[in-house]
């Protein structure tokens, strides 16, 4: 890797819309692929989808917010993974093309793009789409299929439509533009989904360009009293966590074994080590759920009675398919091995037609550990329950066993208990976060009439935001951002405070200043946090600095909002100080003789 005489390697992950499910999955997959022995710090540069057709104020906001991409040029990075959909097509001018050149100055890998002369990682879109179409047409006997498409400037969106039409035609199904409609690939496509349904009242199945668009379709269908999987078969793309959370759960096409993030990091590390790295294609498959029933495997009686370890491993991989993207550290329980251990004991007892009380207690203990250690993060609840029922039915077909049935019931109970606890925690965390942000906003608002309100006061209020691991970097004076011009940033920036484990530490003024290029190497950053997101702190066209937040589930959704609150309070404090200075200025100095 490039020698910077530093102990830490910094990799930038450049993307748009950090709160989108696809972005969350991509970040998670890159994080999980980082080897434990590597001292790598991952920094996400999250922009916003730049669409000139949206209202002007949002359009202007997004342009200034996307100044975060310029951190890729002014800060030191050892490599980049880049996923920005509209860099890759005829509308690429909507995001400054010079940014691509900036990212290419160091080793870089681009995801889901057709940019030439760069290392890329793309989906093999065709494999999964073909699998779905052939099942719908040849197994389900359907012929009226539609597509809820994506943006005309998105590489994957264009390709998925072409492949879908080709697969239909190869299976003798006619497709017309009446069967298709564009969306912005977000949750906000209910109107487009409604139009598609009204144009095609007899549609039997709909392919959604991604899972987000599928959620919009679910809303449109609900308004018409239609149920996915019962009235219309529905499947999406990307196989994000959203697909498992929708009701009914969404069938979706996703990576077969290696994820986009895993492969991108693998290629990037090769390039950073001076090795050759060829562009790669990621195989896809269809993951069937309630909206489009599709099973890849079946459990036969012979397999259940043979107690074959390979079969049990396959059962785990089929059900807990997200686990294969997880890095297994020494500190973590190997859930795959644990699953095989207690299922083997259960099947062996069935084969021997005997289970001792001691064995029953041991299996029960292992099942509790399995779910307590987070097994439900890697599966879909409906899929798990269905797999347990299939396994239980197969075992009972050979010979019913009361103790085994009690263990199967405990597996279901533990799964439901784990889901319930996770939901309670998430609700509590969300409520606590909202209260803290409200308190911070109040702190700034109620200080505006007091003479002592200043940047220092605004800085002190940051402690009320409840950030766990973060750092606030501020320019000496705000930088005025001009979207049409090259913004000139100062050479230095000040590290004002850091948050570690929820505690805030203010940096002594003598130690605050550092080169802007080295902000990710400051030793004050939490050593227990290896992945961050960088948010611009600004108000209107004035950029005050950056908020560097350790990546947690709440930061995905609230990080941008927190940075906006900080920018607003700093703007108010500066405005207040200017008003105080103006009030202290004698009238004859404000209005020289002869002027009104």
Coordinates of C-alpha atoms in Angstrom, one line a residue:
X1 CA 0.0 0.0 0.0
X2 CA 1.0 3.6 -0.5
X3 CA 3.5 4.6 2.3
X4 CA 2.3 7.7 4.1
X5 CA 4.2 7.0 7.3
X6 CA 0.9 6.5 9.1
X7 CA -0.4 3.5 11.0
X8 CA -3.9 3.9 9.5
X9 CA -5.1 3.3 6.0
X10 CA -8.1 5.5 5.0
X11 CA -10.6 4.3 2.4
X12 CA -13.3 6.5 1.1
X13 CA -16.7 5.1 0.2
X14 CA -18.5 7.6 -2.1
X15 CA -22.2 7.2 -2.6
X16 CA -25.5 9.1 -2.9
X17 CA -28.4 8.9 -0.3
X18 CA -26.8 7.2 2.7
X19 CA -30.3 6.6 4.1
X20 CA -31.3 4.4 1.1
X21 CA -31.5 0.7 1.9
X22 CA -29.1 -0.1 -0.9
X23 CA -26.5 2.3 0.5
X24 CA -26.9 0.8 4.0
X25 CA -26.3 -2.7 2.6
X26 CA -23.3 -1.6 0.6
X27 CA -21.7 0.1 3.6
X28 CA -22.4 -2.9 5.7
X29 CA -20.9 -5.3 3.2
X30 CA -17.7 -3.2 2.8
X31 CA -17.3 -2.9 6.6
X32 CA -17.7 -6.7 7.1
X33 CA -15.2 -7.4 4.4
X34 CA -12.4 -5.4 6.0
X35 CA -9.8 -7.9 7.5
X36 CA -9.4 -7.7 11.2
X37 CA -5.6 -7.5 11.0
X38 CA -5.7 -4.4 8.7
X39 CA -5.7 -1.0 10.3
X40 CA -8.3 0.4 7.9
X41 CA -10.5 3.4 8.6
X42 CA -13.5 3.6 6.4
X43 CA -15.0 7.0 5.7
X44 CA -18.3 7.4 3.9
X45 CA -18.8 10.5 1.7
X46 CA -22.6 10.6 1.4
X47 CA -24.0 12.9 -1.2
X48 CA -27.5 13.4 -2.5
X49 CA -29.0 12.4 -5.8
X50 CA -28.7 15.5 -8.0
X51 CA -31.9 16.0 -9.9
X52 CA -32.4 19.4 -11.7
X53 CA -36.1 18.7 -12.0
X54 CA -36.9 18.9 -8.3
X55 CA -38.0 22.3 -6.6
X56 CA -35.3 24.9 -6.8
X57 CA -34.6 25.2 -3.1
X58 CA -34.0 21.5 -2.8
X59 CA -32.0 21.6 -6.0
X60 CA -29.7 24.3 -4.6
X61 CA -29.4 22.5 -1.2
X62 CA -28.3 19.3 -2.8
X63 CA -25.6 21.1 -4.9
X64 CA -24.1 22.6 -1.7
X65 CA -24.5 19.4 0.3
X66 CA -22.6 17.5 -2.4
X67 CA -19.6 19.7 -1.6
X68 CA -18.8 16.7 0.7
X69 CA -17.5 15.0 -2.4
X70 CA -14.7 17.6 -2.6
X71 CA -13.3 16.1 0.6
X72 CA -12.1 13.4 -1.7
X73 CA -9.7 15.9 -3.2
X74 CA -8.7 18.1 -0.2
X75 CA -8.3 15.2 2.3
X76 CA -5.9 12.3 2.3
X77 CA -7.3 9.0 1.2
X78 CA -5.5 5.8 0.3
X79 CA -8.2 4.5 -2.0
X80 CA -11.9 5.0 -3.0
X81 CA -14.9 2.8 -3.7
X82 CA -17.4 4.9 -5.7
X83 CA -21.1 4.3 -6.2
X84 CA -22.9 7.3 -7.8
X85 CA -25.4 6.1 -10.3
X86 CA -25.7 9.3 -12.4
X87 CA -22.0 9.6 -13.0
X88 CA -22.2 7.0 -15.6
X89 CA -24.5 8.2 -18.3
X90 CA -25.3 11.1 -20.6
X91 CA -26.4 13.2 -17.7
X92 CA -23.1 12.8 -15.9
X93 CA -22.6 16.5 -16.1
X94 CA -25.1 16.9 -13.2
X95 CA -22.3 15.9 -10.9
X96 CA -19.0 17.6 -11.7
X97 CA -17.1 15.2 -14.0
X98 CA -13.8 16.4 -12.5
X99 CA -14.7 14.5 -9.3
X100 CA -14.2 11.2 -11.3
X101 CA -10.7 12.4 -12.1
X102 CA -10.2 13.3 -8.4
X103 CA -11.2 9.8 -7.3
X104 CA -8.9 8.2 -9.8
X105 CA -5.8 10.0 -8.5
X106 CA -5.5 7.2 -6.0
X107 CA -6.5 3.5 -6.4
X108 CA -10.2 3.3 -6.9
X109 CA -13.0 0.9 -7.8
X110 CA -16.4 2.0 -9.2
X111 CA -19.7 0.1 -8.5
X112 CA -22.6 -0.3 -10.9
X113 CA -21.4 1.9 -13.7
X114 CA -20.2 1.7 -17.3
X115 CA -17.5 4.4 -17.0
X116 CA -14.7 3.5 -19.3
X117 CA -11.1 2.8 -18.3
X118 CA -11.8 2.2 -14.6
X119 CA -12.0 -0.9 -12.5
X120 CA -15.7 -1.7 -12.0
X121 CA -17.9 -4.2 -10.1
X122 CA -21.3 -4.7 -11.6
X123 CA -24.2 -7.1 -11.1
X124 CA -24.8 -9.8 -13.6
X125 CA -28.4 -8.6 -13.8
X126 CA -29.4 -11.2 -16.3
X127 CA -29.0 -14.4 -14.2
X128 CA -31.5 -13.3 -11.5
X129 CA -34.0 -11.7 -13.9
X130 CA -33.9 -14.8 -16.2
X131 CA -34.5 -17.1 -13.2
X132 CA -37.5 -15.1 -12.1
X133 CA -39.1 -14.8 -15.6
X134 CA -38.7 -18.4 -16.4
X135 CA -40.3 -19.4 -13.2
X136 CA -43.2 -17.0 -13.7
X137 CA -43.8 -18.1 -17.3
X138 CA -42.9 -21.8 -17.4
X139 CA -43.8 -22.9 -13.9
X140 CA -46.6 -20.4 -12.9
X141 CA -47.9 -20.2 -16.4
X142 CA -48.3 -16.3 -16.4
X143 CA -48.2 -14.2 -19.5
X144 CA -49.2 -10.6 -18.4
X145 CA -46.1 -9.1 -16.9
X146 CA -45.2 -5.5 -16.2
X147 CA -42.2 -3.5 -15.0
X148 CA -42.0 -0.6 -12.6
X149 CA -38.7 0.8 -14.0
X150 CA -36.1 3.3 -12.8
X151 CA -34.3 6.5 -13.9
X152 CA -33.3 7.0 -17.4
X153 CA -29.9 8.1 -16.2
X154 CA -29.1 5.0 -14.2
X155 CA -26.9 2.3 -15.7
X156 CA -28.6 -0.7 -13.9
X157 CA -32.1 0.7 -14.5
X158 CA -31.5 0.8 -18.3
X159 CA -29.9 -2.6 -18.3
X160 CA -32.6 -4.3 -16.2
X161 CA -35.3 -3.1 -18.5
X162 CA -33.5 -4.4 -21.6
X163 CA -32.9 -7.8 -20.0
X164 CA -36.4 -8.2 -18.7
X165 CA -37.9 -7.5 -22.2
X166 CA -35.4 -9.9 -23.8
X167 CA -36.2 -12.7 -21.4
X168 CA -39.9 -12.2 -21.9
X169 CA -39.6 -12.3 -25.7
X170 CA -37.4 -15.5 -25.5
X171 CA -40.3 -17.1 -23.6
X172 CA -42.9 -15.9 -26.2
X173 CA -44.3 -13.0 -24.1
X174 CA -45.1 -9.7 -25.9
X175 CA -44.0 -6.5 -24.1
X176 CA -45.0 -3.0 -24.9
X177 CA -44.3 0.4 -23.4
X178 CA -47.8 0.3 -21.8
X179 CA -46.4 -2.4 -19.6
X180 CA -43.6 -0.1 -18.3
X181 CA -43.3 3.2 -16.4
X182 CA -40.2 5.1 -15.1
X183 CA -39.7 6.0 -11.5
X184 CA -37.0 7.9 -9.5
X185 CA -36.2 4.5 -7.9
X186 CA -37.2 5.8 -4.4
X187 CA -40.1 5.1 -2.1
X188 CA -41.9 8.1 -3.6
X189 CA -43.2 6.4 -6.6
X190 CA -46.7 5.6 -5.5
X191 CA -48.2 7.8 -8.3
X192 CA -46.2 6.0 -11.0
X193 CA -47.1 2.6 -9.5
X194 CA -50.8 3.6 -9.5
X195 CA -50.6 4.6 -13.2
X196 CA -49.0 1.3 -14.1
X197 CA -51.8 -0.6 -12.3
X198 CA -54.5 1.5 -14.0
X199 CA -53.0 0.9 -17.4
X200 CA -52.7 -2.8 -16.8
X201 CA -55.8 -3.9 -14.8
X202 CA -55.2 -7.6 -15.6
X203 CA -51.5 -7.7 -14.8
X204 CA -50.4 -11.0 -13.1
X205 CA -46.8 -10.1 -12.1
X206 CA -44.7 -6.9 -11.7
X207 CA -40.9 -6.7 -11.7
X208 CA -39.7 -3.6 -9.7
X209 CA -36.4 -2.1 -10.7
X210 CA -35.3 -2.1 -7.0
X211 CA -36.8 -2.8 -3.6
X212 CA -37.5 0.9 -2.9
X213 CA -39.8 1.1 -5.9
X214 CA -41.5 -2.1 -4.8
X215 CA -42.5 -0.4 -1.5
X216 CA -44.1 2.3 -3.5
X217 CA -46.0 -0.4 -5.5
X218 CA -47.1 -2.0 -2.2
X219 CA -48.7 1.3 -1.2
X220 CA -50.4 1.7 -4.5
X221 CA -51.7 -1.8 -4.4
X222 CA -53.1 -1.4 -0.9
X223 CA -55.1 1.6 -2.0
X224 CA -56.8 -0.6 -4.6
X225 CA -57.3 -3.5 -2.2
X226 CA -54.7 -5.7 -3.9
X227 CA -52.3 -8.0 -2.0
X228 CA -48.8 -8.8 -3.3
X229 CA -48.4 -12.5 -3.7
X230 CA -52.2 -13.1 -3.8
X231 CA -53.5 -10.8 -6.5
X232 CA -50.3 -9.9 -8.2
X233 CA -46.9 -11.6 -7.9
X234 CA -44.2 -9.0 -7.2
X235 CA -40.4 -9.1 -7.1
X236 CA -37.7 -6.5 -6.7
X237 CA -34.0 -6.1 -7.0
X238 CA -31.0 -5.7 -4.6
X239 CA -32.4 -8.0 -1.8
X240 CA -32.1 -5.3 0.8
X241 CA -33.3 -5.6 4.4
X242 CA -36.4 -3.7 3.2
X243 CA -37.5 -6.8 1.3
X244 CA -37.8 -8.8 4.5
X245 CA -39.5 -6.0 6.4
X246 CA -42.3 -5.4 3.9
X247 CA -45.7 -7.1 4.6
X248 CA -46.0 -9.5 2.9
X249 CA -42.2 -10.0 2.5
X250 CA -40.8 -9.1 -0.9
X251 CA -39.2 -11.6 -3.2
X252 CA -36.1 -9.9 -4.6
X253 CA -33.1 -10.6 -6.8
X254 CA -29.7 -10.2 -5.1
X255 CA -26.1 -11.4 -5.1
X256 CA -25.6 -15.1 -5.1
X257 CA -22.5 -15.5 -3.0
X258 CA -20.2 -12.4 -3.1
X259 CA -21.6 -9.0 -2.6
X260 CA -20.8 -5.8 -4.6
X261 CA -19.1 -4.3 -1.5
X262 CA -17.0 -7.4 -0.7
X263 CA -15.7 -7.7 -4.3
X264 CA -15.1 -3.9 -4.5
X265 CA -13.0 -3.9 -1.4
X266 CA -11.1 -7.0 -2.5
X267 CA -10.2 -5.4 -5.8
X268 CA -9.3 -2.1 -4.1
X269 CA -6.9 -3.7 -1.7
X270 CA -5.2 -5.5 -4.6
X271 CA -4.8 -2.1 -6.4
X272 CA -3.5 -0.5 -3.2
X273 CA -0.9 -3.2 -3.0
X274 CA 0.2 -2.6 -6.5
X275 CA -1.4 -5.8 -7.9
X276 CA -3.5 -6.1 -11.0
X277 CA -7.3 -6.0 -10.4
X278 CA -9.7 -6.9 -13.2
X279 CA -13.3 -5.6 -13.3
X280 CA -15.8 -8.2 -12.0
X281 CA -19.4 -9.3 -12.4
X282 CA -21.4 -10.4 -9.4
X283 CA -23.7 -13.4 -9.9
X284 CA -27.4 -12.9 -8.9
X285 CA -30.2 -15.2 -8.0
X286 CA -33.9 -14.9 -6.9
X287 CA -34.7 -15.0 -3.2
X288 CA -38.3 -16.1 -3.0
X289 CA -40.6 -14.8 -0.3
X290 CA -44.3 -14.3 0.3
X291 CA -44.9 -11.9 -2.7
X292 CA -43.6 -14.5 -5.1
X293 CA -43.2 -18.0 -3.7
X294 CA -40.0 -19.6 -4.9
X295 CA -37.9 -22.2 -3.2
X296 CA -34.3 -23.0 -4.3
X297 CA -33.9 -26.0 -2.1
X298 CA -36.2 -28.7 -0.6
X299 CA -35.5 -31.0 2.4
X300 CA -36.0 -34.7 1.6
X301 CA -36.7 -37.4 4.1
X302 CA -33.5 -39.2 3.0
X303 CA -31.3 -36.1 3.8
X304 CA -33.0 -35.7 7.2
X305 CA -32.3 -39.3 8.2
X306 CA -28.7 -39.4 6.9
X307 CA -27.6 -36.5 9.2
X308 CA -25.2 -35.4 6.5
X309 CA -23.2 -32.3 7.6
X310 CA -23.1 -30.9 4.1
X311 CA -26.9 -31.0 4.0
X312 CA -27.1 -29.1 7.4
X313 CA -24.6 -26.5 6.2
X314 CA -26.7 -26.0 3.1
X315 CA -29.8 -25.6 5.2
X316 CA -28.1 -22.9 7.2
X317 CA -26.8 -21.1 4.1
X318 CA -30.2 -21.2 2.5
X319 CA -32.0 -19.8 5.5
X320 CA -29.4 -17.5 7.1
X321 CA -28.1 -16.4 3.7
X322 CA -26.9 -13.0 4.9
X323 CA -24.4 -14.5 7.2
X324 CA -22.0 -15.5 4.5
X325 CA -21.0 -11.8 4.1
X326 CA -20.1 -11.6 7.8
X327 CA -16.5 -11.5 9.0
X328 CA -16.1 -14.1 11.8
X329 CA -13.7 -12.6 14.4
X330 CA -12.3 -14.5 17.4
X331 CA -14.6 -12.6 19.7
X332 CA -17.8 -13.5 17.9
X333 CA -19.7 -16.8 18.1
X334 CA -19.6 -18.7 14.8
X335 CA -23.4 -19.0 14.2
X336 CA -23.0 -21.4 11.3
X337 CA -21.0 -23.9 13.3
X338 CA -23.4 -23.5 16.3
X339 CA -26.4 -24.2 14.1
X340 CA -24.9 -27.3 12.6
X341 CA -24.0 -28.5 16.1
X342 CA -27.5 -28.4 17.6
X343 CA -29.3 -29.5 14.4
X344 CA -27.0 -32.4 14.1
X345 CA -27.8 -33.4 17.7
X346 CA -31.5 -33.2 17.0
X347 CA -31.3 -35.2 13.8
X348 CA -29.0 -37.8 15.4
X349 CA -31.6 -38.2 18.3
X350 CA -34.3 -38.7 15.7
X351 CA -32.1 -41.3 13.9
X352 CA -31.4 -43.1 17.2
X353 CA -35.1 -42.7 18.3
X354 CA -33.8 -41.5 21.7
X355 CA -32.9 -38.3 23.4
X356 CA -31.7 -38.1 26.9
X357 CA -32.8 -35.3 29.3
X358 CA -29.2 -34.0 29.3
X359 CA -29.1 -33.8 25.5
X360 CA -32.4 -32.0 25.5
X361 CA -31.1 -29.4 28.0
X362 CA -27.9 -29.0 26.0
X363 CA -29.7 -28.4 22.7
X364 CA -32.1 -26.0 24.4
X365 CA -29.1 -24.0 25.7
X366 CA -27.4 -23.9 22.3
X367 CA -30.7 -22.7 20.6
X368 CA -30.9 -19.8 23.2
X369 CA -27.3 -18.8 22.5
X370 CA -27.8 -19.0 18.8
X371 CA -30.7 -16.4 18.8
X372 CA -29.2 -14.3 21.6
X373 CA -26.1 -13.8 19.5
X374 CA -28.1 -12.2 16.7
X375 CA -29.0 -15.0 14.3
X376 CA -32.2 -13.1 13.2
X377 CA -30.1 -10.4 11.6
X378 CA -29.2 -12.8 8.8
X379 CA -32.5 -14.2 7.8
X380 CA -36.1 -13.3 7.0
X381 CA -38.6 -14.2 9.8
X382 CA -41.2 -15.7 7.5
X383 CA -38.5 -17.8 5.7
X384 CA -37.0 -19.0 9.0
X385 CA -40.4 -20.0 10.4
X386 CA -41.3 -21.8 7.2
X387 CA -37.9 -23.6 7.2
X388 CA -38.5 -24.7 10.8
X389 CA -41.9 -26.0 9.9
X390 CA -40.6 -27.9 6.9
X391 CA -37.8 -29.4 8.9
X392 CA -40.3 -30.4 11.7
X393 CA -42.7 -31.9 9.2
X394 CA -39.9 -34.0 7.7
X395 CA -38.8 -35.2 11.1
X396 CA -42.4 -36.1 12.2
X397 CA -42.9 -37.9 8.9
X398 CA -40.2 -40.4 10.0
X399 CA -41.5 -40.7 13.6
X400 CA -43.0 -38.0 15.8
X401 CA -40.9 -37.2 18.9
X402 CA -42.3 -35.0 21.7
X403 CA -38.9 -33.7 22.9
X404 CA -37.9 -32.7 19.3
X405 CA -41.2 -30.9 18.8
X406 CA -40.6 -29.0 22.0
X407 CA -37.2 -27.9 20.7
X408 CA -38.7 -26.8 17.4
X409 CA -41.3 -24.8 19.3
X410 CA -38.4 -23.2 21.3
X411 CA -36.7 -22.2 18.1
X412 CA -39.8 -20.4 17.0
X413 CA -40.3 -18.8 20.4
X414 CA -36.7 -17.6 20.5
X415 CA -36.9 -16.2 17.0
X416 CA -40.1 -14.2 17.8
X417 CA -38.5 -13.1 21.1
X418 CA -35.4 -11.8 19.3
X419 CA -37.5 -9.9 16.8
X420 CA -39.6 -8.3 19.5
X421 CA -36.5 -7.2 21.6
X422 CA -34.9 -5.7 18.5
X423 CA -38.0 -3.7 17.7
X424 CA -38.3 -2.4 21.2
X425 CA -34.7 -1.3 21.2
X426 CA -35.0 0.5 17.9
X427 CA -38.1 2.3 19.0
X428 CA -36.5 3.4 22.2
X429 CA -33.3 4.6 20.4
X430 CA -35.4 6.6 17.9
X431 CA -37.4 8.3 20.7
X432 CA -34.2 9.1 22.6
X433 CA -32.5 10.5 19.5
X434 CA -35.5 12.8 18.7
X435 CA -35.6 14.1 22.3
X436 CA -31.9 15.0 22.2
X437 CA -32.2 16.7 18.8
X438 CA -35.2 18.7 20.1
X439 CA -33.2 19.8 23.2
X440 CA -30.3 20.9 21.0
X441 CA -32.6 22.9 18.7
X442 CA -34.2 24.6 21.8
X443 CA -30.8 25.4 23.2
X444 CA -29.9 27.4 20.1
X445 CA -33.3 29.0 19.7
X446 CA -33.6 30.2 23.3
X447 CA -30.1 31.7 23.4
X448 CA -30.7 34.1 20.5
X449 CA -31.8 36.9 22.8
X450 CA -28.8 36.7 25.1
X451 CA -25.7 38.6 24.7
X452 CA -23.4 35.7 25.6
X453 CA -24.6 33.5 22.8
X454 CA -21.6 32.8 20.6
X455 CA -19.9 30.1 18.6
X456 CA -18.5 28.7 21.9
X457 CA -22.0 28.4 23.3
X458 CA -23.2 26.7 20.1
X459 CA -20.2 24.4 20.4
X460 CA -21.0 23.5 24.0
X461 CA -24.6 22.6 23.0
X462 CA -23.3 19.8 20.8
X463 CA -23.0 17.6 23.9
X464 CA -26.9 17.5 23.9
X465 CA -27.0 15.6 20.6
X466 CA -26.1 12.2 22.2
X467 CA -23.5 11.3 19.5
X468 CA -21.6 8.2 20.5
X469 CA -18.4 8.5 18.5
X470 CA -17.9 11.7 16.5
X471 CA -15.7 14.7 15.8
X472 CA -16.5 18.2 14.9
X473 CA -14.1 20.1 12.6
X474 CA -14.7 23.8 12.0
X475 CA -13.1 26.3 9.7
X476 CA -11.7 29.5 11.2
X477 CA -14.2 31.4 9.1
X478 CA -17.0 29.9 7.1
X479 CA -16.3 29.1 3.4
X480 CA -18.7 30.6 0.9
X481 CA -19.6 27.9 -1.6
X482 CA -20.3 28.8 -5.2
X483 CA -21.6 25.8 -7.2
X484 CA -20.5 27.3 -10.5
X485 CA -17.0 28.1 -9.3
X486 CA -14.1 26.2 -7.8
X487 CA -14.4 26.6 -4.1
X488 CA -11.2 27.5 -2.3
X489 CA -10.8 25.8 1.0
X490 CA -8.3 26.9 3.7
X491 CA -5.3 24.7 4.3
X492 CA -6.1 24.2 7.9
X493 CA -9.1 23.3 10.0
X494 CA -9.8 23.1 13.7
X495 CA -10.8 19.9 15.6
X496 CA -13.2 21.5 18.2
X497 CA -14.4 18.5 20.1
X498 CA -14.7 14.7 19.9
X499 CA -17.3 12.3 21.3
X500 CA -16.2 8.9 22.6
X501 CA -18.6 6.4 24.0
X502 CA -21.2 9.1 24.3
X503 CA -18.9 11.5 26.3
X504 CA -17.8 14.8 24.8
X505 CA -14.2 16.1 25.1
X506 CA -13.3 19.6 24.1
X507 CA -9.9 20.1 22.5
X508 CA -7.6 22.7 23.9
X509 CA -7.3 25.6 21.5
X510 CA -3.5 25.1 21.1
X511 CA -4.1 21.6 19.7
X512 CA -7.1 22.2 17.5
X513 CA -5.5 23.3 14.3
X514 CA -4.4 20.7 11.7
X515 CA -4.0 20.4 8.0
X516 CA -7.4 19.7 6.4
X517 CA -5.8 16.9 4.5
X518 CA -5.1 15.0 7.7
X519 CA -8.4 15.1 9.6
X520 CA -9.0 11.3 9.3
X521 CA -5.7 10.6 11.0
X522 CA -6.2 12.6 14.2
X523 CA -5.3 10.4 17.2
X524 CA -8.2 11.9 19.2
X525 CA -10.7 9.9 17.1
X526 CA -12.1 7.0 18.9
X527 CA -9.9 3.9 18.5
X528 CA -13.0 1.7 19.1
X529 CA -14.6 3.0 15.9
X530 CA -13.2 2.1 12.5
X531 CA -16.0 3.4 10.2
X532 CA -17.3 6.9 9.9
X533 CA -19.6 9.1 7.7
X534 CA -18.6 12.7 6.9
X535 CA -21.4 15.3 6.8
X536 CA -20.9 19.0 5.7
X537 CA -21.9 21.5 8.4
X538 CA -23.4 24.4 6.5
X539 CA -26.2 27.0 6.4
X540 CA -27.4 28.5 3.1
X541 CA -24.1 28.9 1.1
X542 CA -21.8 29.1 4.2
X543 CA -19.9 25.9 5.0
X544 CA -18.7 25.9 8.6
X545 CA -16.9 22.6 8.7
X546 CA -17.5 18.9 8.9
X547 CA -19.1 16.5 11.3
X548 CA -17.5 13.1 11.3
X549 CA -19.8 10.5 12.8
X550 CA -19.1 6.9 13.8
X551 CA -21.5 4.7 11.7
X552 CA -24.5 3.4 13.7
X553 CA -28.0 2.6 12.6
X554 CA -29.3 6.0 13.7
X555 CA -26.6 7.9 11.9
X556 CA -27.7 6.5 8.6
X557 CA -31.0 8.2 9.1
X558 CA -30.2 11.2 11.3
X559 CA -26.6 12.2 10.5
X560 CA -27.4 14.7 7.8
X561 CA -30.1 16.2 10.0
X562 CA -27.8 16.6 13.0
X563 CA -25.2 18.3 10.8
X564 CA -27.9 20.7 9.6
X565 CA -28.9 21.5 13.2
X566 CA -25.3 22.3 14.0
X567 CA -24.9 24.5 10.9
X568 CA -28.1 26.4 11.9
X569 CA -26.9 27.1 15.4
X570 CA -23.6 28.3 14.2
X571 CA -25.3 30.6 11.6
X572 CA -27.6 32.0 14.4
X573 CA -24.6 32.6 16.7
X574 CA -22.7 34.5 14.0
X575 CA -25.8 36.5 13.0
X576 CA -26.4 37.3 16.6
X577 CA -22.8 38.5 17.2
X578 CA -23.0 40.7 14.0
X579 CA -26.2 42.3 15.3
X580 CA -24.6 43.0 18.7
X581 CA -21.6 44.6 17.0
X582 CA -23.9 46.7 14.9
X583 CA -25.9 47.8 18.0
X584 CA -22.6 48.9 19.7
X585 CA -21.6 51.0 16.6
X586 CA -22.5 54.7 17.0
X587 CA -25.1 56.0 14.5
X588 CA -22.7 58.5 12.9
X589 CA -20.3 55.6 12.2
X590 CA -23.1 53.5 10.6
X591 CA -24.4 56.4 8.5
X592 CA -21.7 59.0 7.6
X593 CA -22.7 62.5 6.8
X594 CA -24.5 62.9 3.5
X595 CA -25.7 59.3 3.5
X596 CA -29.1 57.9 4.4

